[in-house]
């Protein structure tokens, strides 16, 4: 099924149409082997496989499918989103300058401010919703990587991928995009000029809250790609075989899950925007949202399954609301079939740019009316408590 006439949704549903050549099974086996037979001529040329810290045949289908969905030549799956993202920075050299968002996934921001900085990267944190702020921070010849996350946790600000790609390239830098929230269903950053797309595959790609995984797709199979692959093999930040199989199983339903979540999130955002106990809804699909125009240009078919609400009555009311939900589950993470609610400022701790009255909502595939009614009753009971 190498034909380009099949849409991404069809490729995902059938995992590239792979059929086991020997058994005709429509689902691949899990290869548990950690090592591979060397040929009699002392090479590994008949299989290309040596040792499972470099790769595993169970990765092949997930990597090929993800590369096709993102429109890149090659994908690499990792043991976590964090190991995938950090590899992009570790593939640079101490002394290199990078430009990253002020508001982004908390743990990666923390790693950049601590480990990456101690290791020798010069890290500038900027307002990544502003092309001017990025342009002012990029230093031609010195900046090696510009990083975006769009829409960005937990306030869903939108960055202009195409404009930033142009700025980065003019300065001789690469552009990396954490596209975990947009997914390849809604945005294909490589087509917009990005050089690297990163996913926490723990989230939408897997979609069932049962593995931790990460992924990278690059625009070219070049020296930088080889460094990423080498870092994965040397540090052993590979995915387990069973987890790789679960990731591929989850990706088959990526399109219907994301499309359903987008529809529900859009309807919840519109309904809660008019709610008497909510001060503000943050969602790229609302025309009143600052990043809406940029989102409408680079997100196709929906604005994602993530939104946040700012609760009237501040932090106390927000935490009291989260305490009173039934269908929504109070938990961190996102992108699973079950809807999650989280008071982000509590988990991010001191120094967080997250407003204390904010509840982050990850919309799953339950009935949208049920999700509305459950959060509505929680808001009312918290208000009256
Ligand atoms: C979860 C997440 C990460 C980190 O991924 P892990 O799989 O938890 O290591 C990075 N970026 C975003 C946007 C995320 O949501």
CSV table of C-alpha atoms and ligand atoms in Angstrom, one decimal:
chain,number,residue,atom,x,y,z
A,1,UNK,CA,0.0,0.0,0.0
A,2,UNK,CA,2.8,2.4,-1.0
A,3,UNK,CA,0.4,4.3,-3.2
A,4,UNK,CA,0.1,8.0,-2.4
A,5,UNK,CA,-3.6,8.1,-3.4
A,6,UNK,CA,-4.6,6.7,0.0
A,7,UNK,CA,-5.3,9.4,2.6
A,8,UNK,CA,-3.5,9.6,5.9
A,9,UNK,CA,-6.6,8.4,7.7
A,10,UNK,CA,-6.6,5.2,5.6
A,11,UNK,CA,-2.9,4.6,6.1
A,12,UNK,CA,-3.3,5.0,9.8
A,13,UNK,CA,-6.4,2.7,10.0
A,14,UNK,CA,-4.5,-0.1,8.3
A,15,UNK,CA,-1.1,0.6,9.7
A,16,UNK,CA,0.2,1.1,6.1
A,17,UNK,CA,-1.7,-2.1,5.0
A,18,UNK,CA,1.0,-4.4,6.3
A,19,UNK,CA,0.3,-8.1,6.1
A,20,UNK,CA,2.6,-10.7,7.5
A,21,UNK,CA,4.3,-12.3,4.5
A,22,UNK,CA,4.4,-15.8,6.0
A,23,UNK,CA,1.2,-16.1,8.0
A,24,UNK,CA,-0.9,-13.4,6.3
A,25,UNK,CA,-1.8,-12.0,9.7
A,26,UNK,CA,-3.2,-8.5,9.5
A,27,UNK,CA,-1.6,-7.5,12.8
A,28,UNK,CA,2.2,-7.8,13.2
A,29,UNK,CA,3.9,-10.0,15.8
A,30,UNK,CA,5.9,-8.6,18.7
A,31,UNK,CA,9.6,-9.3,18.3
A,32,UNK,CA,11.1,-10.0,21.7
A,33,UNK,CA,14.7,-10.7,20.6
A,34,UNK,CA,17.4,-8.6,22.0
A,35,UNK,CA,20.1,-9.8,19.5
A,36,UNK,CA,20.3,-11.1,15.9
A,37,UNK,CA,22.3,-13.8,14.1
A,38,UNK,CA,25.5,-12.6,12.4
A,39,UNK,CA,26.0,-13.8,8.8
A,40,UNK,CA,28.7,-16.4,8.0
A,41,UNK,CA,30.7,-13.7,6.3
A,42,UNK,CA,30.9,-12.0,9.7
A,43,UNK,CA,28.6,-9.1,8.6
A,44,UNK,CA,25.0,-8.3,9.5
A,45,UNK,CA,24.1,-7.5,5.9
A,46,UNK,CA,21.3,-10.0,5.4
A,47,UNK,CA,19.1,-8.4,8.2
A,48,UNK,CA,20.8,-5.1,9.0
A,49,UNK,CA,20.0,-5.9,12.7
A,50,UNK,CA,22.6,-6.2,15.4
A,51,UNK,CA,21.3,-5.5,18.9
A,52,UNK,CA,17.9,-4.3,20.1
A,53,UNK,CA,19.2,-1.1,21.8
A,54,UNK,CA,19.5,0.4,18.3
A,55,UNK,CA,16.2,-0.7,16.9
A,56,UNK,CA,13.7,-3.6,16.8
A,57,UNK,CA,11.4,-4.9,14.0
A,58,UNK,CA,8.4,-4.1,16.2
A,59,UNK,CA,9.3,-0.4,15.7
A,60,UNK,CA,9.2,-0.6,12.0
A,61,UNK,CA,5.5,-0.3,11.4
A,62,UNK,CA,4.9,2.4,14.0
A,63,UNK,CA,7.8,4.4,12.6
A,64,UNK,CA,6.8,4.0,9.0
A,65,UNK,CA,3.2,4.9,9.8
A,66,UNK,CA,4.2,8.0,11.7
A,67,UNK,CA,6.6,9.1,9.0
A,68,UNK,CA,3.8,8.8,6.4
A,69,UNK,CA,1.3,10.7,8.6
A,70,UNK,CA,3.8,13.6,9.2
A,71,UNK,CA,5.1,13.5,5.6
A,72,UNK,CA,8.8,12.9,6.5
A,73,UNK,CA,11.3,10.3,5.2
A,74,UNK,CA,12.0,8.7,8.7
A,75,UNK,CA,10.6,8.5,12.2
A,76,UNK,CA,12.2,7.4,15.4
A,77,UNK,CA,10.2,6.2,18.4
A,78,UNK,CA,11.6,6.8,21.9
A,79,UNK,CA,11.0,5.7,25.4
A,80,UNK,CA,9.1,8.9,26.2
A,81,UNK,CA,8.2,12.3,24.8
A,82,UNK,CA,10.9,13.8,27.1
A,83,UNK,CA,13.7,11.5,25.7
A,84,UNK,CA,12.6,12.4,22.1
A,85,UNK,CA,12.6,16.1,22.9
A,86,UNK,CA,15.8,16.1,24.8
A,87,UNK,CA,17.6,14.2,22.0
A,88,UNK,CA,16.9,17.2,19.7
A,89,UNK,CA,18.9,19.4,22.1
A,90,UNK,CA,21.6,16.9,22.9
A,91,UNK,CA,22.2,16.5,19.2
A,92,UNK,CA,23.6,20.1,19.3
A,93,UNK,CA,26.9,21.1,20.9
A,94,UNK,CA,27.6,22.9,24.2
A,95,UNK,CA,27.8,26.6,23.5
A,96,UNK,CA,25.1,26.5,20.9
A,97,UNK,CA,22.2,29.0,21.2
A,98,UNK,CA,18.6,27.9,21.2
A,99,UNK,CA,15.3,29.8,21.3
A,100,UNK,CA,12.4,28.1,23.1
A,101,UNK,CA,8.9,29.2,24.3
A,102,UNK,CA,8.3,30.8,27.7
A,103,UNK,CA,5.1,28.8,27.9
A,104,UNK,CA,5.5,25.2,27.0
A,105,UNK,CA,5.3,21.7,28.4
A,106,UNK,CA,6.5,22.2,32.0
A,107,UNK,CA,8.9,19.3,32.3
A,108,UNK,CA,10.8,20.2,29.1
A,109,UNK,CA,11.0,23.8,30.1
A,110,UNK,CA,12.4,22.7,33.4
A,111,UNK,CA,15.0,20.5,31.7
A,112,UNK,CA,16.1,23.3,29.4
A,113,UNK,CA,16.5,25.7,32.3
A,114,UNK,CA,18.5,23.2,34.4
A,115,UNK,CA,20.3,20.3,32.7
A,116,UNK,CA,20.5,21.7,29.2
A,117,UNK,CA,21.8,25.0,30.6
A,118,UNK,CA,24.4,23.3,32.8
A,119,UNK,CA,25.5,21.2,29.9
A,120,UNK,CA,26.3,24.4,28.0
A,121,UNK,CA,23.4,25.3,25.8
A,122,UNK,CA,22.5,29.0,25.7
A,123,UNK,CA,18.8,29.0,26.1
A,124,UNK,CA,16.5,32.0,25.5
A,125,UNK,CA,12.9,31.7,26.6
A,126,UNK,CA,10.6,33.9,24.5
A,127,UNK,CA,7.0,34.7,23.9
A,128,UNK,CA,6.5,32.2,21.1
A,129,UNK,CA,3.1,33.6,20.1
A,130,UNK,CA,4.9,36.8,18.9
A,131,UNK,CA,6.9,36.5,15.6
A,132,UNK,CA,8.6,39.8,16.6
A,133,UNK,CA,9.8,38.3,19.9
A,134,UNK,CA,11.2,35.3,18.1
A,135,UNK,CA,12.9,37.4,15.4
A,136,UNK,CA,14.5,39.5,18.1
A,137,UNK,CA,15.9,36.5,19.9
A,138,UNK,CA,17.2,34.5,16.9
A,139,UNK,CA,21.0,35.2,16.3
A,140,UNK,CA,22.1,34.5,12.8
A,141,UNK,CA,25.0,32.0,12.7
A,142,UNK,CA,24.8,31.4,16.5
A,143,UNK,CA,21.2,30.1,17.0
A,144,UNK,CA,21.1,26.4,16.0
A,145,UNK,CA,17.6,25.4,17.0
A,146,UNK,CA,14.3,27.2,17.5
A,147,UNK,CA,11.6,25.2,19.3
A,148,UNK,CA,7.9,25.7,19.2
A,149,UNK,CA,5.0,24.0,20.9
A,150,UNK,CA,1.6,24.7,19.3
A,151,UNK,CA,-1.0,24.9,20.7
A,152,UNK,CA,1.1,25.3,23.9
A,153,UNK,CA,0.4,23.9,27.3
A,154,UNK,CA,-1.6,24.9,29.3
A,155,UNK,CA,-3.0,28.1,27.8
A,156,UNK,CA,-3.0,26.9,24.2
A,157,UNK,CA,-1.2,29.9,22.6
A,158,UNK,CA,-0.6,29.4,18.9
A,159,UNK,CA,2.7,29.9,17.2
A,160,UNK,CA,3.0,30.6,13.4
A,161,UNK,CA,5.0,27.6,12.2
A,162,UNK,CA,5.6,28.8,8.6
A,163,UNK,CA,6.8,32.3,9.6
A,164,UNK,CA,9.1,31.0,12.3
A,165,UNK,CA,10.5,28.4,9.9
A,166,UNK,CA,11.5,31.1,7.6
A,167,UNK,CA,13.2,33.1,10.3
A,168,UNK,CA,15.0,30.1,11.7
A,169,UNK,CA,16.3,29.1,8.3
A,170,UNK,CA,17.5,32.6,7.4
A,171,UNK,CA,19.6,32.5,10.6
A,172,UNK,CA,20.9,29.0,9.8
A,173,UNK,CA,18.9,27.4,12.6
A,174,UNK,CA,16.6,24.3,12.5
A,175,UNK,CA,13.0,24.5,13.6
A,176,UNK,CA,11.6,21.8,15.9
A,177,UNK,CA,7.9,21.7,16.7
A,178,UNK,CA,6.3,19.8,19.6
A,179,UNK,CA,3.1,18.8,17.8
A,180,UNK,CA,1.7,16.5,20.6
A,181,UNK,CA,-1.5,18.5,20.9
A,182,UNK,CA,-2.2,19.2,17.2
A,183,UNK,CA,-1.4,15.7,16.1
A,184,UNK,CA,-0.8,15.0,12.4
A,185,UNK,CA,-4.5,14.8,12.0
A,186,UNK,CA,-4.7,18.6,12.3
A,187,UNK,CA,-1.3,20.0,11.5
A,188,UNK,CA,1.7,18.8,9.5
A,189,UNK,CA,4.6,21.0,10.6
A,190,UNK,CA,7.1,19.6,8.1
A,191,UNK,CA,4.9,20.9,5.2
A,192,UNK,CA,4.9,24.3,6.9
A,193,UNK,CA,8.7,24.3,6.9
A,194,UNK,CA,9.7,22.7,10.2
A,195,UNK,CA,12.7,20.4,10.3
A,196,UNK,CA,11.7,18.2,13.2
A,197,UNK,CA,8.3,17.2,14.6
A,198,UNK,CA,8.2,15.8,18.1
A,199,UNK,CA,5.4,13.9,19.8
A,200,UNK,CA,4.7,12.7,23.3
A,201,UNK,CA,3.3,9.5,21.8
A,202,UNK,CA,2.0,8.9,25.3
A,203,UNK,CA,-0.8,11.2,24.4
A,204,UNK,CA,-3.0,11.2,21.2
A,205,UNK,CA,-0.8,8.9,19.1
A,206,UNK,CA,-1.3,6.0,21.5
A,207,UNK,CA,-4.5,7.4,22.9
A,208,UNK,CA,-5.3,4.9,25.6
A,209,UNK,CA,-3.3,6.1,28.6
A,210,UNK,CA,-1.4,2.8,28.8
A,211,UNK,CA,2.2,3.5,27.6
A,212,UNK,CA,4.8,6.3,27.9
A,213,UNK,CA,6.4,6.9,24.5
A,214,UNK,CA,7.9,9.6,22.3
A,215,UNK,CA,8.5,10.1,18.6
A,216,UNK,CA,10.5,12.3,16.2
A,217,UNK,CA,10.0,12.8,12.5
A,218,UNK,CA,12.6,14.8,10.5
A,219,UNK,CA,12.3,16.5,7.2
A,220,UNK,CA,15.5,15.0,5.9
A,221,UNK,CA,17.5,11.8,6.6
A,222,UNK,CA,20.7,13.8,7.2
A,223,UNK,CA,23.6,14.1,9.6
A,224,UNK,CA,21.3,15.6,12.3
A,225,UNK,CA,18.9,12.6,11.9
A,226,UNK,CA,21.9,10.2,12.3
A,227,UNK,CA,22.9,12.0,15.5
A,228,UNK,CA,19.3,11.6,16.9
A,229,UNK,CA,19.4,7.9,16.1
A,230,UNK,CA,22.8,7.5,17.6
A,231,UNK,CA,21.7,9.3,20.8
A,232,UNK,CA,18.8,6.9,21.1
A,233,UNK,CA,21.0,3.8,20.5
A,234,UNK,CA,23.7,5.0,22.9
A,235,UNK,CA,21.5,6.1,25.7
A,236,UNK,CA,19.1,3.2,25.1
A,237,UNK,CA,16.1,5.5,25.2
A,238,UNK,CA,14.2,3.0,23.0
A,239,UNK,CA,10.6,1.9,23.5
A,240,UNK,CA,9.9,-1.6,24.8
A,241,UNK,CA,8.7,-4.1,22.2
A,242,UNK,CA,5.2,-4.5,23.7
A,243,UNK,CA,4.9,-0.7,24.1
A,244,UNK,CA,5.8,-0.2,20.4
A,245,UNK,CA,3.1,-2.7,19.5
A,246,UNK,CA,0.5,-0.9,21.7
A,247,UNK,CA,1.5,2.4,20.1
A,248,UNK,CA,0.9,1.0,16.6
A,249,UNK,CA,-2.4,-0.4,17.8
A,250,UNK,CA,-3.4,3.0,19.2
A,251,UNK,CA,-2.4,4.9,16.1
A,252,UNK,CA,-4.9,3.0,14.0
A,253,UNK,CA,-7.8,4.9,15.6
A,254,UNK,CA,-5.9,8.3,15.7
A,255,UNK,CA,-8.1,10.0,13.2
A,256,UNK,CA,-11.6,9.1,14.6
A,257,UNK,CA,-10.4,9.8,18.2
A,258,UNK,CA,-9.0,13.2,17.4
A,259,UNK,CA,-11.9,14.2,15.1
A,260,UNK,CA,-14.4,13.2,17.8
A,261,UNK,CA,-12.4,15.0,20.5
A,262,UNK,CA,-12.2,18.2,18.4
A,263,UNK,CA,-16.0,18.3,17.9
A,264,UNK,CA,-16.6,17.8,21.6
A,265,UNK,CA,-14.0,20.3,22.7
A,266,UNK,CA,-15.3,22.9,20.3
A,267,UNK,CA,-18.9,22.5,21.6
A,268,UNK,CA,-17.7,22.5,25.3
A,269,UNK,CA,-15.6,25.6,24.7
A,270,UNK,CA,-18.6,27.4,23.2
A,271,UNK,CA,-21.0,26.4,25.9
A,272,UNK,CA,-18.6,27.1,28.8
A,273,UNK,CA,-17.7,30.5,27.4
A,274,UNK,CA,-21.2,31.6,28.4
A,275,UNK,CA,-21.1,29.9,31.8
A,276,UNK,CA,-21.8,32.1,34.8
A,277,UNK,CA,-19.0,30.5,36.9
A,278,UNK,CA,-16.4,30.7,34.2
A,279,UNK,CA,-14.3,33.8,33.7
A,280,UNK,CA,-12.6,32.7,30.4
A,281,UNK,CA,-12.3,29.7,28.1
A,282,UNK,CA,-8.9,29.3,26.5
A,283,UNK,CA,-9.3,27.4,23.2
A,284,UNK,CA,-7.9,28.1,19.7
A,285,UNK,CA,-11.3,27.3,18.1
A,286,UNK,CA,-13.0,30.3,19.7
A,287,UNK,CA,-13.0,33.3,17.3
A,288,UNK,CA,-12.3,35.6,20.4
A,289,UNK,CA,-9.1,33.7,21.2
A,290,UNK,CA,-5.9,35.6,20.5
A,291,UNK,CA,-4.3,32.7,18.5
A,292,UNK,CA,-7.5,31.8,16.5
A,293,UNK,CA,-6.5,33.3,13.2
A,294,UNK,CA,-3.1,31.6,13.2
A,295,UNK,CA,-4.7,28.4,14.3
A,296,UNK,CA,-7.2,28.5,11.5
A,297,UNK,CA,-4.4,28.8,9.0
A,298,UNK,CA,-2.3,25.9,10.2
A,299,UNK,CA,-4.9,23.5,11.9
A,300,UNK,CA,-7.1,21.7,9.4
A,301,UNK,CA,-10.4,20.1,10.4
A,302,UNK,CA,-10.5,21.2,14.0
A,303,UNK,CA,-8.7,23.0,16.8
A,304,UNK,CA,-7.8,20.0,19.0
A,305,UNK,CA,-9.1,18.3,22.1
A,306,UNK,CA,-7.4,20.4,24.7
A,307,UNK,CA,-8.9,23.5,26.4
A,308,UNK,CA,-8.6,25.3,29.7
A,309,UNK,CA,-11.2,27.2,31.7
A,310,UNK,CA,-10.4,30.0,34.2
A,311,UNK,CA,-12.9,29.6,37.1
A,312,UNK,CA,-14.5,32.6,38.8
A,313,UNK,CA,-13.5,32.6,42.5
A,314,UNK,CA,-9.8,31.9,41.8
A,315,UNK,CA,-7.7,28.9,42.9
A,316,UNK,CA,-10.0,27.8,45.7
A,317,UNK,CA,-13.0,27.6,43.4
A,318,UNK,CA,-10.9,25.8,40.7
A,319,UNK,CA,-9.7,23.1,43.0
A,320,UNK,CA,-13.2,22.8,44.6
A,321,UNK,CA,-14.6,22.3,41.1
A,322,UNK,CA,-12.1,19.6,40.2
A,323,UNK,CA,-13.0,17.8,43.5
A,324,UNK,CA,-16.7,17.5,42.5
A,325,UNK,CA,-16.5,16.0,39.0
A,326,UNK,CA,-17.6,12.4,38.4
A,327,UNK,CA,-17.2,11.6,34.7
A,328,UNK,CA,-14.1,13.7,34.2
A,329,UNK,CA,-11.1,12.1,35.9
A,330,UNK,CA,-8.7,14.2,38.1
A,331,UNK,CA,-5.3,13.2,36.6
A,332,UNK,CA,-2.4,14.6,34.7
A,333,UNK,CA,-1.6,13.8,31.1
A,334,UNK,CA,-3.9,14.2,28.0
A,335,UNK,CA,-5.0,12.7,24.7
A,336,UNK,CA,-6.5,9.5,26.0
A,337,UNK,CA,-10.0,8.2,25.4
A,338,UNK,CA,-11.1,9.2,28.9
A,339,UNK,CA,-11.5,12.9,29.7
A,340,UNK,CA,-9.1,14.4,32.3
A,341,UNK,CA,-9.3,17.5,34.4
A,342,UNK,CA,-6.3,19.0,36.1
A,343,UNK,CA,-5.5,22.0,38.3
A,344,UNK,CA,-2.2,22.7,36.4
A,345,UNK,CA,-0.7,25.3,38.8
A,346,UNK,CA,-0.6,22.6,41.6
A,347,UNK,CA,1.5,20.2,39.6
A,348,UNK,CA,3.8,22.8,38.0
A,349,UNK,CA,4.6,24.3,41.4
A,350,UNK,CA,6.4,27.6,42.2
A,351,UNK,CA,7.6,29.7,39.2
A,352,UNK,CA,4.8,28.4,37.0
A,353,UNK,CA,3.3,30.9,34.5
A,354,UNK,CA,0.0,29.0,34.7
A,355,UNK,CA,-2.8,31.1,36.2
A,356,UNK,CA,-4.0,29.6,39.6
A,357,UNK,CA,-7.6,29.7,38.6
A,358,UNK,CA,-7.0,27.5,35.5
A,359,UNK,CA,-8.4,24.0,35.0
A,360,UNK,CA,-6.9,22.1,32.0
A,361,UNK,CA,-9.4,19.8,30.2
A,362,UNK,CA,-8.4,16.9,28.0
A,363,UNK,CA,-11.5,15.9,26.1
A,364,UNK,CA,-11.9,12.2,25.4
A,365,UNK,CA,-14.4,10.3,23.4
A,366,UNK,CA,-17.3,10.2,25.9
A,367,UNK,CA,-20.6,11.8,25.1
A,368,UNK,CA,-20.1,15.6,24.9
A,369,UNK,CA,-23.4,16.3,26.6
A,370,UNK,CA,-22.4,14.1,29.6
A,371,UNK,CA,-19.0,15.9,29.8
A,372,UNK,CA,-20.8,19.3,29.8
A,373,UNK,CA,-23.4,18.3,32.4
A,374,UNK,CA,-20.7,16.8,34.8
A,375,UNK,CA,-18.5,19.9,34.8
A,376,UNK,CA,-21.5,22.2,35.0
A,377,UNK,CA,-22.8,20.5,38.2
A,378,UNK,CA,-19.3,20.5,39.7
A,379,UNK,CA,-18.9,24.3,39.0
A,380,UNK,CA,-22.3,25.0,40.6
A,381,UNK,CA,-21.7,22.8,43.6
A,382,UNK,CA,-18.2,24.3,44.2
A,383,UNK,CA,-19.7,27.8,43.9
A,384,UNK,CA,-22.4,27.0,46.5
A,385,UNK,CA,-20.1,25.2,48.9
B,1,LIG,C1,3.4,14.9,27.9
B,1,LIG,C2,4.1,15.9,27.0
B,1,LIG,C3,5.4,15.9,26.8
B,1,LIG,C4,6.3,14.9,27.5
B,1,LIG,O1,6.1,13.6,27.1
B,1,LIG,P1,6.2,12.2,28.0
B,1,LIG,O2,5.8,11.2,27.1
B,1,LIG,O3,5.4,12.4,29.2
B,1,LIG,O4,7.7,12.2,28.3
B,1,LIG,C5,6.0,16.8,26.0
B,1,LIG,N1,5.3,17.8,25.4
B,1,LIG,C6,3.9,17.8,25.5
B,1,LIG,C7,3.1,18.9,24.8
B,1,LIG,C8,3.3,16.9,26.4
B,1,LIG,O5,1.9,17.0,26.5
